[in-house]
Amino acid sequence: MPAPPLDRRLWLLYAIILVDIIAGAAIGPVMPEFVRGLPEPQLWLLVGMGIFLGVQLFSAPLLGRLSDGYGRRPIFIVSAVGTLLANVLLLPVRAGLYFVNRASDGVTNGMYAAARSAITDISTPERLFKNLGLEGAIISLGFVLGPMAAGILLSTLHVPPAQQAAYVVRLAVVLAVLNIGLSLLLRETHQHRNGVRGSELVAELGRSVNPLTLWTRLQVKDASNPGVRRIVLTQVALTLSTGYYVYFVPYMSLGELHMDARTISYFFMFFGALSIVLNYGFYTYLADRINQRRAIVLLALLGTPVLAGYGLTGSSREAFVVLVVFDCLTLSLIQGLLEGLLARRTTEADRGEIFGLNQAFQGLASFGSTLVCGLLSVLDLRLPWAWFALCLALVAVLAWRNK
């Protein structure tokens, strides 16, 4: 019997995610320019990223709950407008506005709880892993096209180094405007909406900023959806390890590799392109045919020495690129598997809330990992890689125990 055709809304969701990632990834290579004049610039760059990720502690559960009450579409529209305003703040290349941008853009980045909920809403059971896995490939594509677009812009217009950051930010502003249009075109995916009272929103916000309350809510969800807590904890450990995505830029620009913005753009193009191909093949042909838990354990174990190896490459760009290949073959494949396992344990009534709680814990983990990474980088730029490797080893342990 032929499989049912894909819902057209899925492609629009992918487009919204892609454009959002492109805008963020395009800015990434020029971020060091905002803090270069500060003492210990690598620390301040990581503090900014920590703020961006940490505010999702409250924004992700809040936006997830709102998407359950009012639908996914309004969340996409509000988030797109918020991203536009956050990018406009970067037009004057100043350190103070960089930190304001990180906070405001982090709030709207909580919309990924709604995005994953929307994908799950319109996915049939047999396509759930594939569709969420393709979301990971779309994110990787964004990390390719973002630096690519920035690199083409800077090369074509022959922009002098002092003005490169401003030009790339203008590109991100244009992309944010495009995403507002795409969000307006999206038809709602969540049909059973019952609204959210103002008092409920205040209570939700109060619960979201308290990690202990978040933990209690997660336990409640685990009682009705067994296995949710263990998967979320495994994703927390994975998020602690994937803090290296944020660390790539300061490590490559300020460490022994001494890469400039253009070279960093080329690096992310290679990393993203390879990740797209491998993610697409893995989630299209393998993810549904294997034991996902055991695959997570194996991929985490194989990826642990890869993360440790990044800190041992010294000034060798060739060794760094070789490790990227093994990275894409191992730990880069884990996220989609965990999201698929979590999606299977949600219901239509609480899908946005569970994905929101998951993203909140990931935001908390990202903030903590960035803080540890920043402190270690002050001592030695190579030390954070040992931290990332230990956290990935913890992923293997938690996944093995999740029987």
mmCIF file of C-alpha atoms in Angstrom:
data_model
loop_
_atom_site.group_PDB
_atom_site.id
_atom_site.type_symbol
_atom_site.label_atom_id
_atom_site.label_comp_id
_atom_site.label_asym_id
_atom_site.label_seq_id
_atom_site.Cartn_x
_atom_site.Cartn_y
_atom_site.Cartn_z
ATOM 1 C CA MET A 1 0.000 0.000 0.000
ATOM 2 C CA PRO A 2 1.558 3.366 -1.001
ATOM 3 C CA ALA A 3 2.485 5.758 1.793
ATOM 4 C CA PRO A 4 0.252 8.831 2.210
ATOM 5 C CA PRO A 5 1.603 12.048 0.645
ATOM 6 C CA LEU A 6 3.557 14.416 2.848
ATOM 7 C CA ASP A 7 1.630 17.307 4.375
ATOM 8 C CA ARG A 8 2.606 20.516 2.584
ATOM 9 C CA ARG A 9 2.810 22.288 5.918
ATOM 10 C CA LEU A 10 5.848 20.160 6.717
ATOM 11 C CA TRP A 11 7.844 21.788 3.925
ATOM 12 C CA LEU A 12 6.838 25.254 5.131
ATOM 13 C CA LEU A 13 7.919 24.323 8.660
ATOM 14 C CA TYR A 14 11.256 23.181 7.304
ATOM 15 C CA ALA A 15 11.576 26.474 5.402
ATOM 16 C CA ILE A 16 10.898 28.532 8.546
ATOM 17 C CA ILE A 17 13.486 26.559 10.502
ATOM 18 C CA LEU A 18 15.994 26.804 7.630
ATOM 19 C CA VAL A 19 15.721 30.580 7.261
ATOM 20 C CA ASP A 20 15.959 31.088 11.029
ATOM 21 C CA ILE A 21 19.118 28.958 11.227
ATOM 22 C CA ILE A 22 20.670 30.657 8.181
ATOM 23 C CA ALA A 23 20.211 34.076 9.799
ATOM 24 C CA GLY A 24 21.824 32.942 13.047
ATOM 25 C CA ALA A 25 24.618 30.983 11.357
ATOM 26 C CA ALA A 26 25.495 33.889 9.054
ATOM 27 C CA ILE A 27 26.180 36.106 12.072
ATOM 28 C CA GLY A 28 28.245 33.440 13.860
ATOM 29 C CA PRO A 29 31.612 34.021 12.103
ATOM 30 C CA VAL A 30 31.518 37.786 12.801
ATOM 31 C CA MET A 31 30.465 37.505 16.470
ATOM 32 C CA PRO A 32 34.095 37.827 17.702
ATOM 33 C CA GLU A 33 34.097 41.376 16.292
ATOM 34 C CA PHE A 34 31.571 42.479 18.925
ATOM 35 C CA VAL A 35 33.843 41.530 21.848
ATOM 36 C CA ARG A 36 37.328 41.764 20.348
ATOM 37 C CA GLY A 37 38.171 44.950 22.249
ATOM 38 C CA LEU A 38 37.216 43.490 25.633
ATOM 39 C CA PRO A 39 39.661 41.736 28.003
ATOM 40 C CA GLU A 40 39.466 37.910 27.669
ATOM 41 C CA PRO A 41 37.292 38.147 24.518
ATOM 42 C CA GLN A 42 36.734 34.371 24.320
ATOM 43 C CA LEU A 43 35.136 34.481 27.771
ATOM 44 C CA TRP A 44 32.783 37.348 26.873
ATOM 45 C CA LEU A 45 31.829 35.669 23.610
ATOM 46 C CA LEU A 46 30.848 32.556 25.545
ATOM 47 C CA VAL A 47 28.992 34.628 28.163
ATOM 48 C CA GLY A 48 26.888 36.099 25.372
ATOM 49 C CA MET A 49 26.111 32.666 24.000
ATOM 50 C CA GLY A 50 25.353 31.454 27.527
ATOM 51 C CA ILE A 51 22.800 34.240 27.925
ATOM 52 C CA PHE A 52 21.250 33.347 24.571
ATOM 53 C CA LEU A 53 20.865 29.711 25.594
ATOM 54 C CA GLY A 54 20.090 30.272 29.272
ATOM 55 C CA VAL A 55 17.006 32.466 28.788
ATOM 56 C CA GLN A 56 15.368 29.509 27.097
ATOM 57 C CA LEU A 57 14.967 28.158 30.619
ATOM 58 C CA PHE A 58 11.746 30.147 30.854
ATOM 59 C CA SER A 59 10.961 30.992 27.229
ATOM 60 C CA ALA A 60 10.781 27.409 25.909
ATOM 61 C CA PRO A 61 8.198 26.054 28.414
ATOM 62 C CA LEU A 62 6.220 29.289 28.127
ATOM 63 C CA LEU A 63 6.103 29.229 24.323
ATOM 64 C CA GLY A 64 5.448 25.485 24.344
ATOM 65 C CA ARG A 65 2.491 25.948 26.709
ATOM 66 C CA LEU A 66 1.177 28.839 24.613
ATOM 67 C CA SER A 67 1.414 26.713 21.480
ATOM 68 C CA ASP A 68 -0.725 24.035 23.169
ATOM 69 C CA GLY A 69 -3.286 26.660 24.162
ATOM 70 C CA TYR A 70 -3.406 28.927 21.097
ATOM 71 C CA GLY A 71 -1.703 26.945 18.337
ATOM 72 C CA ARG A 72 1.732 26.730 16.799
ATOM 73 C CA ARG A 73 1.255 29.411 14.104
ATOM 74 C CA PRO A 74 0.985 32.448 16.446
ATOM 75 C CA ILE A 75 4.205 31.369 18.169
ATOM 76 C CA PHE A 76 6.057 31.264 14.856
ATOM 77 C CA ILE A 77 4.817 34.755 13.937
ATOM 78 C CA VAL A 78 5.721 36.320 17.295
ATOM 79 C CA SER A 79 9.118 34.594 17.294
ATOM 80 C CA ALA A 80 9.899 35.791 13.763
ATOM 81 C CA VAL A 81 9.090 39.387 14.711
ATOM 82 C CA GLY A 82 11.202 39.052 17.863
ATOM 83 C CA THR A 83 14.153 37.726 15.872
ATOM 84 C CA LEU A 84 13.903 40.690 13.503
ATOM 85 C CA LEU A 85 13.998 43.165 16.399
ATOM 86 C CA ALA A 86 16.919 41.296 18.004
ATOM 87 C CA ASN A 87 18.927 41.430 14.768
ATOM 88 C CA VAL A 88 18.272 45.144 14.345
ATOM 89 C CA LEU A 89 19.938 45.656 17.729
ATOM 90 C CA LEU A 90 23.208 44.371 16.234
ATOM 91 C CA LEU A 91 23.409 47.003 13.492
ATOM 92 C CA PRO A 92 25.678 49.201 15.636
ATOM 93 C CA VAL A 93 28.607 46.811 16.222
ATOM 94 C CA ARG A 94 28.930 47.351 19.976
ATOM 95 C CA ALA A 95 29.541 44.915 22.824
ATOM 96 C CA GLY A 96 26.655 46.214 24.965
ATOM 97 C CA LEU A 97 24.069 45.703 22.225
ATOM 98 C CA TYR A 98 25.537 42.259 21.533
ATOM 99 C CA PHE A 99 24.551 41.122 25.037
ATOM 100 C CA VAL A 100 21.073 42.654 24.681
ATOM 101 C CA ASN A 101 20.683 40.818 21.386
ATOM 102 C CA ARG A 102 21.711 37.511 22.954
ATOM 103 C CA ALA A 103 19.028 37.871 25.629
ATOM 104 C CA SER A 104 16.194 38.980 23.309
ATOM 105 C CA ASP A 105 17.010 36.478 20.560
ATOM 106 C CA GLY A 106 17.221 33.706 23.154
ATOM 107 C CA VAL A 107 13.645 34.406 24.215
ATOM 108 C CA THR A 108 12.257 33.926 20.709
ATOM 109 C CA ASN A 109 14.494 30.895 20.104
ATOM 110 C CA GLY A 110 12.158 29.054 22.454
ATOM 111 C CA MET A 111 9.924 28.614 19.407
ATOM 112 C CA TYR A 112 11.727 25.365 18.585
ATOM 113 C CA ALA A 113 9.502 23.642 21.146
ATOM 114 C CA ALA A 114 6.564 24.713 18.973
ATOM 115 C CA ALA A 115 8.429 23.685 15.806
ATOM 116 C CA ARG A 116 9.045 20.124 17.001
ATOM 117 C CA SER A 117 5.489 19.929 18.295
ATOM 118 C CA ALA A 118 4.152 21.053 14.903
ATOM 119 C CA ILE A 119 6.245 18.462 13.060
ATOM 120 C CA THR A 120 4.960 15.764 15.421
ATOM 121 C CA ASP A 121 1.367 17.028 14.972
ATOM 122 C CA ILE A 122 1.369 16.283 11.246
ATOM 123 C CA SER A 123 3.671 13.244 11.166
ATOM 124 C CA THR A 124 2.315 9.724 10.825
ATOM 125 C CA PRO A 125 3.864 7.190 13.258
ATOM 126 C CA GLU A 126 5.878 5.526 10.504
ATOM 127 C CA ARG A 127 7.360 8.887 9.403
ATOM 128 C CA LEU A 128 7.971 10.442 12.822
ATOM 129 C CA PHE A 129 11.667 9.533 13.141
ATOM 130 C CA LYS A 130 12.316 10.456 9.516
ATOM 131 C CA ASN A 131 10.607 13.854 9.763
ATOM 132 C CA LEU A 132 12.355 14.802 13.007
ATOM 133 C CA GLY A 133 15.628 13.485 11.621
ATOM 134 C CA LEU A 134 15.171 15.624 8.521
ATOM 135 C CA GLU A 135 14.679 18.588 10.839
ATOM 136 C CA GLY A 136 18.225 17.904 12.037
ATOM 137 C CA ALA A 137 19.411 17.791 8.426
ATOM 138 C CA ILE A 138 17.617 21.096 7.747
ATOM 139 C CA ILE A 139 19.398 22.666 10.711
ATOM 140 C CA SER A 140 22.708 21.385 9.325
ATOM 141 C CA LEU A 141 21.812 22.857 5.931
ATOM 142 C CA GLY A 142 21.221 26.196 7.624
ATOM 143 C CA PHE A 143 24.685 26.042 9.154
ATOM 144 C CA VAL A 144 26.033 25.556 5.612
ATOM 145 C CA LEU A 145 24.014 28.253 3.874
ATOM 146 C CA GLY A 146 24.437 30.858 6.619
ATOM 147 C CA PRO A 147 28.244 31.104 6.469
ATOM 148 C CA MET A 148 28.067 30.548 2.698
ATOM 149 C CA ALA A 149 25.737 33.538 2.273
ATOM 150 C CA ALA A 150 27.946 35.659 4.517
ATOM 151 C CA GLY A 151 31.076 34.593 2.652
ATOM 152 C CA ILE A 152 29.554 35.318 -0.766
ATOM 153 C CA LEU A 153 28.315 38.705 0.429
ATOM 154 C CA LEU A 154 31.695 39.743 1.816
ATOM 155 C CA SER A 155 33.631 38.423 -1.199
ATOM 156 C CA THR A 156 31.340 39.819 -3.898
ATOM 157 C CA LEU A 157 31.142 43.294 -2.392
ATOM 158 C CA HIS A 158 34.829 43.290 -1.335
ATOM 159 C CA VAL A 159 33.835 44.458 2.137
ATOM 160 C CA PRO A 160 36.796 45.670 4.235
ATOM 161 C CA PRO A 161 37.309 43.811 7.548
ATOM 162 C CA ALA A 162 36.158 46.757 9.676
ATOM 163 C CA GLN A 163 32.708 46.724 8.037
ATOM 164 C CA GLN A 164 32.128 42.987 7.640
ATOM 165 C CA ALA A 165 30.068 42.550 10.819
ATOM 166 C CA ALA A 166 27.656 45.352 9.871
ATOM 167 C CA TYR A 167 27.095 43.930 6.375
ATOM 168 C CA VAL A 168 26.387 40.419 7.683
ATOM 169 C CA VAL A 169 23.942 41.749 10.286
ATOM 170 C CA ARG A 170 22.010 43.532 7.515
ATOM 171 C CA LEU A 171 21.745 40.205 5.706
ATOM 172 C CA ALA A 172 20.327 38.615 8.876
ATOM 173 C CA VAL A 173 17.746 41.404 9.153
ATOM 174 C CA VAL A 174 16.526 40.718 5.599
ATOM 175 C CA LEU A 175 16.238 36.995 6.362
ATOM 176 C CA ALA A 176 14.235 37.740 9.517
ATOM 177 C CA VAL A 177 11.764 39.758 7.447
ATOM 178 C CA LEU A 178 11.450 36.796 5.066
ATOM 179 C CA ASN A 179 10.656 34.492 7.981
ATOM 180 C CA ILE A 180 7.805 36.743 9.096
ATOM 181 C CA GLY A 181 6.243 36.225 5.673
ATOM 182 C CA LEU A 182 6.722 32.456 5.790
ATOM 183 C CA SER A 183 5.182 32.274 9.272
ATOM 184 C CA LEU A 184 2.125 34.174 8.070
ATOM 185 C CA LEU A 185 1.659 31.599 5.283
ATOM 186 C CA LEU A 186 1.696 28.612 7.653
ATOM 187 C CA ARG A 187 -1.639 26.898 8.333
ATOM 188 C CA GLU A 188 -2.234 25.754 11.900
ATOM 189 C CA THR A 189 -1.167 22.181 12.772
ATOM 190 C CA HIS A 190 -2.684 21.932 16.272
ATOM 191 C CA GLN A 191 -6.484 21.676 16.141
ATOM 192 C CA HIS A 192 -7.409 21.006 19.789
ATOM 193 C CA ARG A 193 -6.729 24.400 21.361
ATOM 194 C CA ASN A 194 -8.345 25.585 24.578
ATOM 195 C CA GLY A 195 -6.568 28.884 25.264
ATOM 196 C CA VAL A 196 -4.509 29.921 28.263
ATOM 197 C CA ARG A 197 -5.746 32.348 30.935
ATOM 198 C CA GLY A 198 -3.553 35.241 32.027
ATOM 199 C CA SER A 199 -3.222 33.823 35.521
ATOM 200 C CA GLU A 200 -2.019 30.546 33.985
ATOM 201 C CA LEU A 201 0.663 32.403 32.017
ATOM 202 C CA VAL A 202 1.917 34.171 35.143
ATOM 203 C CA ALA A 203 2.022 30.835 36.957
ATOM 204 C CA GLU A 204 3.771 29.229 33.977
ATOM 205 C CA LEU A 205 6.418 31.943 33.958
ATOM 206 C CA GLY A 206 6.954 31.553 37.685
ATOM 207 C CA ARG A 207 7.352 27.808 37.345
ATOM 208 C CA SER A 208 9.676 28.127 34.367
ATOM 209 C CA VAL A 209 12.316 30.272 36.085
ATOM 210 C CA ASN A 210 12.639 27.781 38.950
ATOM 211 C CA PRO A 211 14.690 24.690 37.985
ATOM 212 C CA LEU A 212 13.274 22.745 40.953
ATOM 213 C CA THR A 213 9.732 23.380 39.737
ATOM 214 C CA LEU A 214 10.735 22.344 36.230
ATOM 215 C CA TRP A 215 12.067 19.090 37.663
ATOM 216 C CA THR A 216 8.795 18.473 39.535
ATOM 217 C CA ARG A 217 6.812 19.069 36.348
ATOM 218 C CA LEU A 218 9.067 16.683 34.467
ATOM 219 C CA GLN A 219 8.441 13.993 37.095
ATOM 220 C CA VAL A 220 4.686 14.520 36.755
ATOM 221 C CA LYS A 221 4.949 14.106 32.981
ATOM 222 C CA ASP A 222 7.076 11.012 33.452
ATOM 223 C CA ALA A 223 4.342 9.453 35.590
ATOM 224 C CA SER A 224 1.826 9.791 32.747
ATOM 225 C CA ASN A 225 4.369 9.341 29.923
ATOM 226 C CA PRO A 226 6.881 6.760 31.236
ATOM 227 C CA GLY A 227 10.404 7.215 29.931
ATOM 228 C CA VAL A 228 10.176 10.982 29.333
ATOM 229 C CA ARG A 229 12.425 11.904 32.260
ATOM 230 C CA ARG A 230 15.256 9.565 31.260
ATOM 231 C CA ILE A 231 15.195 10.803 27.659
ATOM 232 C CA VAL A 232 15.251 14.444 28.794
ATOM 233 C CA LEU A 233 18.196 13.725 31.110
ATOM 234 C CA THR A 234 20.041 12.057 28.234
ATOM 235 C CA GLN A 235 19.383 15.130 26.083
ATOM 236 C CA VAL A 236 20.702 17.328 28.895
ATOM 237 C CA ALA A 237 23.962 15.363 28.859
ATOM 238 C CA LEU A 238 24.071 15.626 25.047
ATOM 239 C CA THR A 239 23.499 19.385 25.264
ATOM 240 C CA LEU A 240 26.362 19.689 27.737
ATOM 241 C CA SER A 241 28.602 17.973 25.185
ATOM 242 C CA THR A 242 27.328 19.876 22.139
ATOM 243 C CA GLY A 243 28.330 23.141 23.763
ATOM 244 C CA TYR A 244 31.331 22.715 21.506
ATOM 245 C CA TYR A 245 29.230 24.058 18.609
ATOM 246 C CA VAL A 246 29.302 27.413 20.391
ATOM 247 C CA TYR A 247 32.972 27.001 21.271
ATOM 248 C CA PHE A 248 34.062 26.344 17.683
ATOM 249 C CA VAL A 249 34.148 30.048 16.732
ATOM 250 C CA PRO A 250 36.287 31.355 19.643
ATOM 251 C CA TYR A 251 38.536 28.275 19.499
ATOM 252 C CA MET A 252 39.184 28.632 15.768
ATOM 253 C CA SER A 253 39.584 32.405 15.781
ATOM 254 C CA LEU A 254 41.477 32.925 19.046
ATOM 255 C CA GLY A 255 43.354 29.608 19.360
ATOM 256 C CA GLU A 256 46.298 28.122 17.498
ATOM 257 C CA LEU A 257 44.291 27.674 14.282
ATOM 258 C CA HIS A 258 44.000 31.490 13.838
ATOM 259 C CA MET A 259 41.083 31.366 11.378
ATOM 260 C CA ASP A 260 39.500 34.597 10.120
ATOM 261 C CA ALA A 261 35.773 35.102 9.489
ATOM 262 C CA ARG A 262 35.979 33.903 5.888
ATOM 263 C CA THR A 263 37.886 30.725 6.775
ATOM 264 C CA ILE A 264 35.431 29.976 9.595
ATOM 265 C CA SER A 265 32.603 30.364 7.069
ATOM 266 C CA TYR A 266 34.234 27.792 4.775
ATOM 267 C CA PHE A 267 34.725 25.449 7.719
ATOM 268 C CA PHE A 268 31.034 25.547 8.656
ATOM 269 C CA MET A 269 30.080 25.054 5.012
ATOM 270 C CA PHE A 270 32.082 21.814 4.937
ATOM 271 C CA PHE A 271 30.826 20.673 8.341
ATOM 272 C CA GLY A 272 27.206 21.401 7.495
ATOM 273 C CA ALA A 273 27.284 19.898 4.000
ATOM 274 C CA LEU A 274 28.730 16.630 5.245
ATOM 275 C CA SER A 275 26.267 16.556 8.142
ATOM 276 C CA ILE A 276 23.325 17.048 5.746
ATOM 277 C CA VAL A 277 24.291 14.098 3.567
ATOM 278 C CA LEU A 278 24.904 11.754 6.497
ATOM 279 C CA ASN A 279 21.811 12.825 8.449
ATOM 280 C CA TYR A 280 19.563 12.466 5.407
ATOM 281 C CA GLY A 281 20.870 9.009 4.586
ATOM 282 C CA PHE A 282 20.787 7.840 8.203
ATOM 283 C CA TYR A 283 17.252 9.024 8.983
ATOM 284 C CA THR A 284 15.825 8.030 5.612
ATOM 285 C CA TYR A 285 17.175 4.496 5.437
ATOM 286 C CA LEU A 286 18.418 3.384 8.871
ATOM 287 C CA ALA A 287 16.860 5.163 11.867
ATOM 288 C CA ASP A 288 13.575 3.202 11.821
ATOM 289 C CA ARG A 289 15.302 -0.157 11.237
ATOM 290 C CA ILE A 290 17.709 -0.181 14.176
ATOM 291 C CA ASN A 291 17.533 -0.262 17.957
ATOM 292 C CA GLN A 292 17.647 3.487 18.629
ATOM 293 C CA ARG A 293 18.807 3.190 22.242
ATOM 294 C CA ARG A 294 21.752 0.962 21.377
ATOM 295 C CA ALA A 295 22.627 3.222 18.451
ATOM 296 C CA ILE A 296 22.807 6.213 20.810
ATOM 297 C CA VAL A 297 25.144 4.297 23.141
ATOM 298 C CA LEU A 298 27.443 3.257 20.273
ATOM 299 C CA LEU A 299 27.507 6.694 18.617
ATOM 300 C CA ALA A 300 28.251 8.415 21.942
ATOM 301 C CA LEU A 301 31.091 6.019 22.751
ATOM 302 C CA LEU A 302 32.631 6.484 19.308
ATOM 303 C CA GLY A 303 32.191 10.264 19.461
ATOM 304 C CA THR A 304 33.859 10.739 22.854
ATOM 305 C CA PRO A 305 37.475 10.448 21.590
ATOM 306 C CA VAL A 306 36.561 12.728 18.671
ATOM 307 C CA LEU A 307 35.711 15.569 21.046
ATOM 308 C CA ALA A 308 38.851 14.956 23.068
ATOM 309 C CA GLY A 309 40.852 14.969 19.829
ATOM 310 C CA TYR A 310 39.729 18.486 18.855
ATOM 311 C CA GLY A 311 41.787 19.864 21.726
ATOM 312 C CA LEU A 312 44.916 18.004 20.589
ATOM 313 C CA THR A 313 45.085 19.182 16.968
ATOM 314 C CA GLY A 314 47.223 22.243 17.717
ATOM 315 C CA SER A 315 47.635 24.388 14.609
ATOM 316 C CA SER A 316 46.876 21.547 12.166
ATOM 317 C CA ARG A 317 43.778 22.459 10.182
ATOM 318 C CA GLU A 318 43.998 19.160 8.318
ATOM 319 C CA ALA A 319 43.679 17.146 11.559
ATOM 320 C CA PHE A 320 40.784 19.367 12.618
ATOM 321 C CA VAL A 321 38.916 18.613 9.380
ATOM 322 C CA VAL A 322 39.521 14.853 9.726
ATOM 323 C CA LEU A 323 37.958 14.940 13.184
ATOM 324 C CA VAL A 324 34.961 16.802 11.748
ATOM 325 C CA VAL A 325 34.350 13.863 9.399
ATOM 326 C CA PHE A 326 34.266 11.426 12.331
ATOM 327 C CA ASP A 327 32.116 13.912 14.255
ATOM 328 C CA CYS A 328 29.465 13.843 11.498
ATOM 329 C CA LEU A 329 29.575 10.025 11.432
ATOM 330 C CA THR A 330 28.969 9.683 15.186
ATOM 331 C CA LEU A 331 27.683 12.205 17.712
ATOM 332 C CA SER A 332 26.026 14.490 15.139
ATOM 333 C CA LEU A 333 23.483 11.731 14.496
ATOM 334 C CA ILE A 334 22.323 11.391 18.128
ATOM 335 C CA GLN A 335 20.021 14.405 18.514
ATOM 336 C CA GLY A 336 17.376 13.237 16.033
ATOM 337 C CA LEU A 337 17.191 9.796 17.658
ATOM 338 C CA LEU A 338 16.498 11.322 21.066
ATOM 339 C CA GLU A 339 13.878 13.688 19.649
ATOM 340 C CA GLY A 340 12.119 10.770 17.957
ATOM 341 C CA LEU A 341 12.092 8.735 21.172
ATOM 342 C CA LEU A 342 10.678 11.720 23.077
ATOM 343 C CA ALA A 343 8.035 12.479 20.436
ATOM 344 C CA ARG A 344 6.709 8.914 20.713
ATOM 345 C CA ARG A 345 5.978 9.551 24.391
ATOM 346 C CA THR A 346 3.944 12.747 23.916
ATOM 347 C CA THR A 347 0.225 13.250 23.333
ATOM 348 C CA GLU A 348 -1.556 15.956 21.367
ATOM 349 C CA ALA A 349 -2.726 17.570 24.605
ATOM 350 C CA ASP A 350 0.723 18.090 26.164
ATOM 351 C CA ARG A 351 3.150 17.857 23.237
ATOM 352 C CA GLY A 352 4.169 21.520 23.300
ATOM 353 C CA GLU A 353 4.598 21.486 27.074
ATOM 354 C CA ILE A 354 6.851 18.405 27.045
ATOM 355 C CA PHE A 355 9.001 19.714 24.195
ATOM 356 C CA GLY A 356 9.111 23.057 26.022
ATOM 357 C CA LEU A 357 10.300 21.423 29.251
ATOM 358 C CA ASN A 358 12.892 19.519 27.264
ATOM 359 C CA GLN A 359 14.177 22.691 25.605
ATOM 360 C CA ALA A 360 14.219 24.488 28.975
ATOM 361 C CA PHE A 361 16.460 21.823 30.470
ATOM 362 C CA GLN A 362 18.619 22.002 27.358
ATOM 363 C CA GLY A 363 18.855 25.772 27.779
ATOM 364 C CA LEU A 364 19.884 25.338 31.405
ATOM 365 C CA ALA A 365 22.460 22.742 30.377
ATOM 366 C CA SER A 366 23.771 25.020 27.614
ATOM 367 C CA PHE A 367 24.158 27.875 30.064
ATOM 368 C CA GLY A 368 25.984 25.683 32.554
ATOM 369 C CA SER A 369 28.218 24.126 29.915
ATOM 370 C CA THR A 370 29.056 27.537 28.486
ATOM 371 C CA LEU A 371 29.964 28.824 31.946
ATOM 372 C CA VAL A 372 32.253 25.838 32.613
ATOM 373 C CA CYS A 373 33.699 26.126 29.126
ATOM 374 C CA GLY A 374 34.392 29.844 29.599
ATOM 375 C CA LEU A 375 36.186 29.322 32.897
ATOM 376 C CA LEU A 376 38.267 26.469 31.498
ATOM 377 C CA SER A 377 39.143 28.455 28.369
ATOM 378 C CA VAL A 378 40.661 31.206 30.513
ATOM 379 C CA LEU A 379 43.094 28.617 31.887
ATOM 380 C CA ASP A 380 43.759 26.925 28.544
ATOM 381 C CA LEU A 381 41.786 26.996 25.288
ATOM 382 C CA ARG A 382 42.203 23.203 24.979
ATOM 383 C CA LEU A 383 40.641 22.286 28.334
ATOM 384 C CA PRO A 384 36.940 22.675 27.326
ATOM 385 C CA TRP A 385 37.312 19.760 24.905
ATOM 386 C CA ALA A 386 37.960 17.407 27.840
ATOM 387 C CA TRP A 387 34.728 18.660 29.430
ATOM 388 C CA PHE A 388 32.728 18.065 26.238
ATOM 389 C CA ALA A 389 34.159 14.538 25.902
ATOM 390 C CA LEU A 390 33.208 13.623 29.498
ATOM 391 C CA CYS A 391 29.645 14.857 28.942
ATOM 392 C CA LEU A 392 29.282 12.768 25.783
ATOM 393 C CA ALA A 393 30.501 9.703 27.688
ATOM 394 C CA LEU A 394 27.675 10.424 30.170
ATOM 395 C CA VAL A 395 25.200 10.257 27.253
ATOM 396 C CA ALA A 396 26.311 6.669 26.590
ATOM 397 C CA VAL A 397 25.853 5.770 30.267
ATOM 398 C CA LEU A 398 22.350 7.281 30.522
ATOM 399 C CA ALA A 399 21.207 5.769 27.221
ATOM 400 C CA TRP A 400 22.484 2.331 28.268
ATOM 401 C CA ARG A 401 20.519 2.548 31.524
ATOM 402 C CA ASN A 402 17.351 3.698 29.720
ATOM 403 C CA LYS A 403 15.910 0.198 29.217
#
